[in-house]
Amino acid sequence: MGGNLAKRNADLLIVGLNHRSAPVEVRERLAFNNGTLEPALRRLVDTETVREGMILSTCNRVEIITSTADVAAADVRVKEFLAETQGASRAAFEEHLYTRSGKDALVHLFRVAASLDSLVVGEPQILGQVKDAYAAATEVGTLGEILHRCFHKTFAVAKRVRSETRIAAKAVSVSSAAVELARSIFDHLHDKTAMVIGAGEIGELAVRHLQNHGIGKVLVTNRTYSRAVELAQEFNGTVVPFEQFPAHLPNADIIIGSAGGNDYLVGPTIVQEALRGRKRRPMFFIDLGVPRNFDPRLNDIENIFLYDIDDLQQVIEENKDEREREAQKAEAIVAEEVESFWQWLSGLEVTPTIVALREKAEAIRQRELERVFAALKELPPHAQKAIEALSLGIVNKLLHPPIAYLKSTSRNGETDNAREVAVVRRIFGLDNDSE
């Protein structure tokens, strides 16, 4: 757990688990599915221990993000909340939990939204999921000044990471790498036709990436016709019966194979006929199948470009290396932004004490002035003003050292601000009602 668990006026606490700390059977046990999130949020916030709260629940993580004045008590409260709400014993999941508080919580939150803590670094989905969780908590009303400001900063940090680094510039999935490869060969895709053979998960992702990059037309074919229809309808594509796809090859500039089976689906004879049908314009084959869908002898045919999954893996590994390099730049941005936000949060810790110090000093000054002026009734106005100015100057000079000290601890974002504040309050008797 980062930092200590001392009480502060305002602190952050995150309790959660993710794809690295817990297996999927534990993650799904604690996941908040449709219809369960809103009532859970209402139970989470009790205004005493957990002042503000948000729940981030995705396939890879479940995290409870809170604002609290007592991190230790909130830690216990959140774990009990998870057990009660999800109907699980703490023993079933507690060993998989991580807890982050103070600055560590802020670092964690910024890294999650910037996709630095994701299974695939740089993937874009997590930021949308954080925004959805924020919207749900806002709708239910479980956020206050601290978390509202914290999440606005979180979104700004994620945007800055995207705009100032190339962390998401290169594809790191087989399907996206295939489409990226196609884009590197053709200047643009809007006037090209792609045929996707196989409508499984990889085929679906390929269609999605093709459409995201503006492909002109998509032909979908699959051994199970109904699945091809389903995928084509979802992405506004055209269905081609599986047994007829060779006849449609002349229309395709890009052919992506992801079908199952032990035999090649496309061999040199079929491709030679397709080339004649398209006046020998180039064709780009991407084989995502294992076993392979396309006969490797296609590479020997002029104007045919064939890449298999090993070729793409090389592209992916190169892209991963680039993402790792960019991630280091992103970590520096996160560290800078954490300091900025922590100064604001630490300021909340000292501001009430500074205000109380000024108010007490002013009250004393006014009482002493009244006593002096009551004793010196003949004092002319210009002398009264001189005494008032003198008293104000003395008070300001006396208050300057403690106020400067409190502000400096705030600027430094020290984790033991609460202790420093307590010392100042005791020295000046700020919590003594008799003063």
CSV table of C-alpha atoms in Angstrom, one decimal, residues 7-289:
chain,number,residue,atom,x,y,z
A,7,LYS,CA,-6.1,10.3,8.6
A,8,ARG,CA,-6.2,13.3,6.2
A,9,ASN,CA,-8.9,15.8,5.3
A,10,ALA,CA,-9.0,14.4,1.8
A,11,ASP,CA,-7.2,11.3,0.4
A,12,LEU,CA,-7.6,8.8,-2.3
A,13,LEU,CA,-8.0,5.0,-2.0
A,14,ILE,CA,-8.3,2.4,-4.7
A,15,VAL,CA,-9.0,-1.3,-3.9
A,16,GLY,CA,-9.1,-3.7,-6.8
A,17,LEU,CA,-7.8,-6.6,-8.9
A,18,ASN,CA,-6.9,-7.0,-12.5
A,19,HIS,CA,-5.6,-9.5,-15.1
A,20,ARG,CA,-2.2,-9.7,-13.4
A,21,SER,CA,-3.4,-10.1,-9.8
A,22,ALA,CA,-6.3,-12.4,-10.3
A,23,PRO,CA,-7.5,-15.3,-12.6
A,24,VAL,CA,-10.6,-14.8,-14.7
A,25,GLU,CA,-12.8,-16.9,-12.3
A,26,VAL,CA,-12.0,-14.4,-9.5
A,27,ARG,CA,-12.5,-11.3,-11.7
A,28,GLU,CA,-15.8,-12.5,-13.0
A,29,ARG,CA,-16.9,-13.3,-9.4
A,30,LEU,CA,-16.5,-9.7,-8.4
A,31,ALA,CA,-17.6,-8.1,-11.7
A,32,PHE,CA,-20.5,-5.7,-11.7
A,33,ASN,CA,-22.7,-6.6,-14.6
A,34,ASN,CA,-25.6,-4.8,-16.2
A,35,GLY,CA,-28.1,-3.7,-13.7
A,36,THR,CA,-26.0,-4.2,-10.6
A,37,LEU,CA,-23.7,-1.2,-10.9
A,38,GLU,CA,-26.1,1.6,-9.9
A,39,PRO,CA,-27.5,0.0,-6.7
A,40,ALA,CA,-23.9,-1.0,-5.7
A,41,LEU,CA,-22.7,2.6,-6.0
A,42,ARG,CA,-25.5,3.7,-3.7
A,43,ARG,CA,-24.4,1.2,-1.1
A,44,LEU,CA,-20.7,2.0,-1.5
A,45,VAL,CA,-20.8,5.7,-0.4
A,46,ASP,CA,-21.8,6.3,3.2
A,47,THR,CA,-20.6,9.9,3.5
A,48,GLU,CA,-18.6,9.1,6.6
A,49,THR,CA,-15.9,6.5,5.7
A,50,VAL,CA,-16.3,6.6,1.9
A,51,ARG,CA,-17.3,10.1,1.0
A,52,GLU,CA,-17.1,9.6,-2.7
A,53,GLY,CA,-16.9,6.5,-4.8
A,54,MET,CA,-16.8,5.0,-8.3
A,55,ILE,CA,-16.7,1.5,-9.6
A,56,LEU,CA,-14.6,0.5,-12.7
A,57,SER,CA,-15.6,-3.0,-13.9
A,58,THR,CA,-14.3,-4.4,-17.1
A,59,CYS,CA,-13.3,-7.9,-18.3
A,60,ASN,CA,-9.7,-7.2,-17.1
A,61,ARG,CA,-10.3,-5.3,-13.8
A,62,VAL,CA,-12.6,-4.5,-11.0
A,63,GLU,CA,-11.6,-1.4,-9.0
A,64,ILE,CA,-13.3,0.7,-6.3
A,65,ILE,CA,-12.0,4.3,-6.4
A,66,THR,CA,-12.9,6.4,-3.4
A,67,SER,CA,-12.3,9.7,-1.6
A,68,THR,CA,-12.0,9.4,2.1
A,69,ALA,CA,-10.6,11.1,5.2
A,70,ASP,CA,-9.6,7.7,6.8
A,71,VAL,CA,-7.8,5.4,4.4
A,72,ALA,CA,-7.4,2.5,6.8
A,73,ALA,CA,-11.2,2.5,7.7
A,74,ALA,CA,-12.1,2.9,4.0
A,75,ASP,CA,-9.9,0.0,3.1
A,76,VAL,CA,-11.8,-2.3,5.5
A,77,ARG,CA,-15.1,-0.8,4.4
A,78,VAL,CA,-14.5,-1.4,0.7
A,79,LYS,CA,-13.4,-5.0,1.2
A,80,GLU,CA,-16.5,-5.7,3.2
A,81,PHE,CA,-18.6,-4.0,0.6
A,82,LEU,CA,-17.2,-6.2,-2.1
A,83,ALA,CA,-17.9,-9.4,-0.1
A,84,GLU,CA,-21.4,-8.4,0.8
A,85,THR,CA,-22.4,-7.0,-2.6
A,86,GLN,CA,-21.0,-9.9,-4.6
A,87,GLY,CA,-22.0,-12.6,-2.1
A,88,ALA,CA,-18.4,-13.9,-1.7
A,89,SER,CA,-16.3,-14.5,1.3
A,90,ARG,CA,-13.3,-12.2,1.7
A,91,ALA,CA,-11.0,-15.2,1.7
A,92,ALA,CA,-12.1,-16.1,-1.8
A,93,PHE,CA,-10.6,-12.9,-3.3
A,94,GLU,CA,-8.6,-10.9,-0.8
A,95,GLU,CA,-5.3,-12.4,-1.7
A,96,HIS,CA,-5.8,-11.1,-5.2
A,97,LEU,CA,-6.6,-7.5,-4.2
A,98,TYR,CA,-4.2,-4.6,-4.4
A,99,THR,CA,-4.6,-1.4,-2.5
A,100,ARG,CA,-3.3,2.0,-3.6
A,101,SER,CA,-3.6,5.2,-1.5
A,102,GLY,CA,-2.5,8.8,-1.7
A,103,LYS,CA,-0.1,9.6,-4.6
A,104,ASP,CA,0.1,5.9,-5.5
A,105,ALA,CA,-3.6,5.8,-6.1
A,106,LEU,CA,-3.3,8.9,-8.4
A,107,VAL,CA,-0.5,7.3,-10.3
A,108,HIS,CA,-2.4,4.1,-10.7
A,109,LEU,CA,-5.6,5.9,-11.9
A,110,PHE,CA,-3.7,8.0,-14.5
A,111,ARG,CA,-1.8,4.9,-15.8
A,112,VAL,CA,-5.0,2.9,-16.1
A,113,ALA,CA,-6.8,5.6,-18.1
A,114,ALA,CA,-3.7,6.2,-20.3
A,115,SER,CA,-3.6,2.4,-21.1
A,116,LEU,CA,-0.2,1.9,-19.4
A,117,ASP,CA,-1.7,-0.7,-17.1
A,118,SER,CA,-3.6,-2.6,-19.8
A,119,LEU,CA,-3.0,-6.1,-21.1
A,120,VAL,CA,-2.1,-4.5,-24.4
A,121,VAL,CA,-0.3,-1.2,-23.7
A,122,GLY,CA,-1.9,1.6,-25.7
A,123,GLU,CA,-5.2,-0.1,-26.4
A,124,PRO,CA,-8.0,2.5,-26.7
A,125,GLN,CA,-10.9,0.8,-25.0
A,126,ILE,CA,-10.0,1.4,-21.4
A,127,LEU,CA,-10.4,5.2,-21.6
A,128,GLY,CA,-14.0,4.7,-22.9
A,129,GLN,CA,-14.6,2.3,-20.0
A,130,VAL,CA,-13.3,4.7,-17.4
A,131,LYS,CA,-15.5,7.5,-18.9
A,132,ASP,CA,-18.6,5.1,-18.8
A,133,ALA,CA,-17.9,4.4,-15.1
A,134,TYR,CA,-17.5,8.1,-14.4
A,135,ALA,CA,-20.8,8.8,-16.1
A,136,ALA,CA,-22.6,6.1,-14.1
A,137,ALA,CA,-21.3,7.4,-10.8
A,138,THR,CA,-22.2,11.0,-11.8
A,139,GLU,CA,-25.7,9.9,-12.7
A,140,VAL,CA,-26.1,8.1,-9.3
A,141,GLY,CA,-24.5,11.1,-7.5
A,142,THR,CA,-21.7,9.3,-5.7
A,143,LEU,CA,-19.0,11.8,-6.8
A,144,GLY,CA,-18.0,15.0,-5.1
A,145,GLU,CA,-15.4,17.8,-5.5
A,146,ILE,CA,-12.4,15.5,-5.1
A,147,LEU,CA,-13.3,12.7,-7.6
A,148,HIS,CA,-14.9,15.0,-10.1
A,149,ARG,CA,-11.8,17.0,-10.3
A,150,CYS,CA,-9.6,13.9,-10.1
A,151,PHE,CA,-11.4,12.3,-13.1
A,152,HIS,CA,-11.4,15.5,-15.2
A,153,LYS,CA,-7.6,15.5,-14.7
A,154,THR,CA,-7.4,11.8,-15.5
A,155,PHE,CA,-9.1,12.3,-18.9
A,156,ALA,CA,-6.8,15.2,-19.6
A,157,VAL,CA,-3.8,13.1,-18.8
A,158,ALA,CA,-5.0,10.3,-21.1
A,159,LYS,CA,-5.6,12.8,-23.9
A,160,ARG,CA,-2.1,14.3,-23.4
A,161,VAL,CA,-0.5,10.8,-23.5
A,162,ARG,CA,-2.3,10.1,-26.8
A,163,SER,CA,-1.4,13.4,-28.4
A,164,GLU,CA,2.2,13.7,-27.2
A,165,THR,CA,3.3,10.0,-27.7
A,166,ARG,CA,2.9,7.4,-30.3
A,167,ILE,CA,1.8,4.8,-27.8
A,168,ALA,CA,-1.2,3.7,-29.9
A,169,ALA,CA,0.2,4.5,-33.4
A,170,LYS,CA,1.1,0.9,-34.3
A,171,ALA,CA,-1.0,-2.2,-34.4
A,172,VAL,CA,-0.3,-5.0,-31.9
A,173,SER,CA,-3.1,-7.5,-32.8
A,174,VAL,CA,-2.9,-9.9,-35.7
A,175,SER,CA,-6.1,-8.4,-37.3
A,176,SER,CA,-5.1,-4.8,-36.9
A,177,ALA,CA,-1.5,-5.5,-38.1
A,178,ALA,CA,-3.0,-7.1,-41.2
A,179,VAL,CA,-5.0,-4.0,-42.0
A,180,GLU,CA,-2.1,-1.8,-41.2
A,181,LEU,CA,0.0,-3.9,-43.7
A,182,ALA,CA,-2.7,-3.4,-46.4
A,183,ARG,CA,-2.7,0.3,-45.8
A,184,SER,CA,1.1,0.4,-46.2
A,185,ILE,CA,0.8,-1.2,-49.7
A,186,PHE,CA,-2.2,0.8,-51.0
A,187,ASP,CA,-2.2,4.5,-50.6
A,188,HIS,CA,-5.8,4.4,-49.5
A,189,LEU,CA,-8.5,1.9,-49.1
A,190,HIS,CA,-11.7,3.8,-49.9
A,191,ASP,CA,-11.7,2.4,-53.5
A,192,LYS,CA,-10.6,-1.1,-52.6
A,193,THR,CA,-12.6,-4.3,-52.1
A,194,ALA,CA,-11.6,-6.8,-49.3
A,195,MET,CA,-12.8,-10.3,-49.0
A,196,VAL,CA,-12.7,-11.9,-45.6
A,197,ILE,CA,-12.8,-15.7,-45.6
A,198,GLY,CA,-13.9,-17.0,-42.2
A,199,ALA,CA,-16.3,-15.1,-39.8
A,200,GLY,CA,-14.8,-16.1,-36.5
A,201,GLU,CA,-13.4,-13.7,-33.9
A,202,ILE,CA,-10.3,-12.9,-36.0
A,203,GLY,CA,-12.3,-12.4,-39.2
A,204,GLU,CA,-14.7,-10.1,-37.3
A,205,LEU,CA,-11.9,-8.0,-36.0
A,206,ALA,CA,-10.4,-7.8,-39.5
A,207,VAL,CA,-13.7,-6.5,-40.9
A,208,ARG,CA,-14.0,-4.0,-38.0
A,209,HIS,CA,-10.5,-2.7,-38.6
A,210,LEU,CA,-11.0,-2.5,-42.4
A,211,GLN,CA,-14.2,-0.4,-41.9
A,212,ASN,CA,-12.5,1.8,-39.4
A,213,HIS,CA,-9.8,2.6,-42.0
A,214,GLY,CA,-12.4,3.4,-44.7
A,215,ILE,CA,-12.4,0.2,-46.9
A,216,GLY,CA,-14.6,0.7,-50.0
A,217,LYS,CA,-16.4,-2.7,-49.9
A,218,VAL,CA,-16.2,-5.8,-47.8
A,219,LEU,CA,-17.2,-9.3,-49.0
A,220,VAL,CA,-17.7,-11.9,-46.2
A,221,THR,CA,-17.7,-15.6,-46.7
A,222,ASN,CA,-17.8,-18.5,-44.2
A,223,ARG,CA,-18.6,-22.2,-44.2
A,224,THR,CA,-21.5,-21.5,-41.9
A,225,TYR,CA,-23.6,-19.3,-44.1
A,226,SER,CA,-25.8,-17.8,-41.3
A,227,ARG,CA,-22.7,-16.6,-39.5
A,228,ALA,CA,-21.5,-14.8,-42.7
A,229,VAL,CA,-24.9,-13.2,-43.0
A,230,GLU,CA,-24.7,-12.0,-39.3
A,231,LEU,CA,-21.3,-10.5,-39.7
A,232,ALA,CA,-22.0,-8.9,-43.1
A,233,GLN,CA,-25.2,-7.3,-41.7
A,234,GLU,CA,-23.4,-5.9,-38.7
A,235,PHE,CA,-20.8,-4.1,-40.8
A,236,ASN,CA,-22.8,-3.4,-43.9
A,237,GLY,CA,-20.9,-5.9,-46.0
A,238,THR,CA,-21.9,-8.3,-48.8
A,239,VAL,CA,-22.3,-12.0,-48.2
A,240,VAL,CA,-20.7,-14.5,-50.6
A,241,PRO,CA,-21.7,-18.2,-50.3
A,242,PHE,CA,-18.6,-20.2,-49.3
A,243,GLU,CA,-18.7,-22.5,-52.3
A,244,GLN,CA,-18.9,-19.5,-54.6
A,245,PHE,CA,-16.1,-17.3,-53.2
A,246,PRO,CA,-13.4,-18.3,-55.9
A,247,ALA,CA,-15.7,-16.8,-58.5
A,248,HIS,CA,-15.7,-13.5,-56.6
A,249,LEU,CA,-11.9,-13.3,-56.2
A,250,PRO,CA,-11.4,-11.1,-59.2
A,251,ASN,CA,-13.3,-8.4,-57.5
A,252,ALA,CA,-11.1,-8.5,-54.4
A,253,ASP,CA,-7.9,-6.4,-54.0
A,254,ILE,CA,-7.3,-7.6,-50.4
A,255,ILE,CA,-8.1,-11.2,-49.3
A,256,ILE,CA,-7.9,-12.0,-45.6
A,257,GLY,CA,-8.1,-15.7,-44.7
A,258,SER,CA,-9.0,-16.8,-41.1
A,259,ALA,CA,-11.0,-20.0,-41.8
A,260,GLY,CA,-10.4,-23.3,-40.1
A,261,GLY,CA,-9.5,-26.5,-41.9
A,262,ASN,CA,-6.4,-28.5,-42.9
A,263,ASP,CA,-6.4,-27.9,-46.6
A,264,TYR,CA,-5.4,-24.8,-48.5
A,265,LEU,CA,-8.5,-22.9,-49.6
A,266,VAL,CA,-6.8,-20.9,-52.3
A,267,GLY,CA,-4.1,-22.3,-54.6
A,268,PRO,CA,-2.2,-21.1,-57.7
A,269,THR,CA,-4.8,-22.2,-60.2
A,270,ILE,CA,-7.6,-20.2,-58.7
A,271,VAL,CA,-5.5,-17.2,-58.3
A,272,GLN,CA,-4.2,-17.3,-61.9
A,273,GLU,CA,-7.9,-17.3,-63.1
A,274,ALA,CA,-8.7,-14.4,-60.8
A,275,LEU,CA,-5.7,-12.4,-62.1
A,276,ARG,CA,-6.9,-12.9,-65.7
A,277,GLY,CA,-10.4,-11.7,-64.6
A,278,ARG,CA,-9.0,-8.5,-63.1
A,279,LYS,CA,-6.5,-7.8,-65.9
A,280,ARG,CA,-3.6,-8.8,-63.7
A,281,ARG,CA,-4.1,-6.0,-61.2
A,282,PRO,CA,-2.2,-6.8,-58.0
A,283,MET,CA,-3.8,-8.9,-55.2
A,284,PHE,CA,-2.8,-8.8,-51.6
A,285,PHE,CA,-3.4,-12.0,-49.6
A,286,ILE,CA,-3.1,-12.0,-45.8
A,287,ASP,CA,-3.2,-15.5,-44.2
A,288,LEU,CA,-4.3,-15.4,-40.6
A,289,GLY,CA,-5.2,-19.1,-40.5
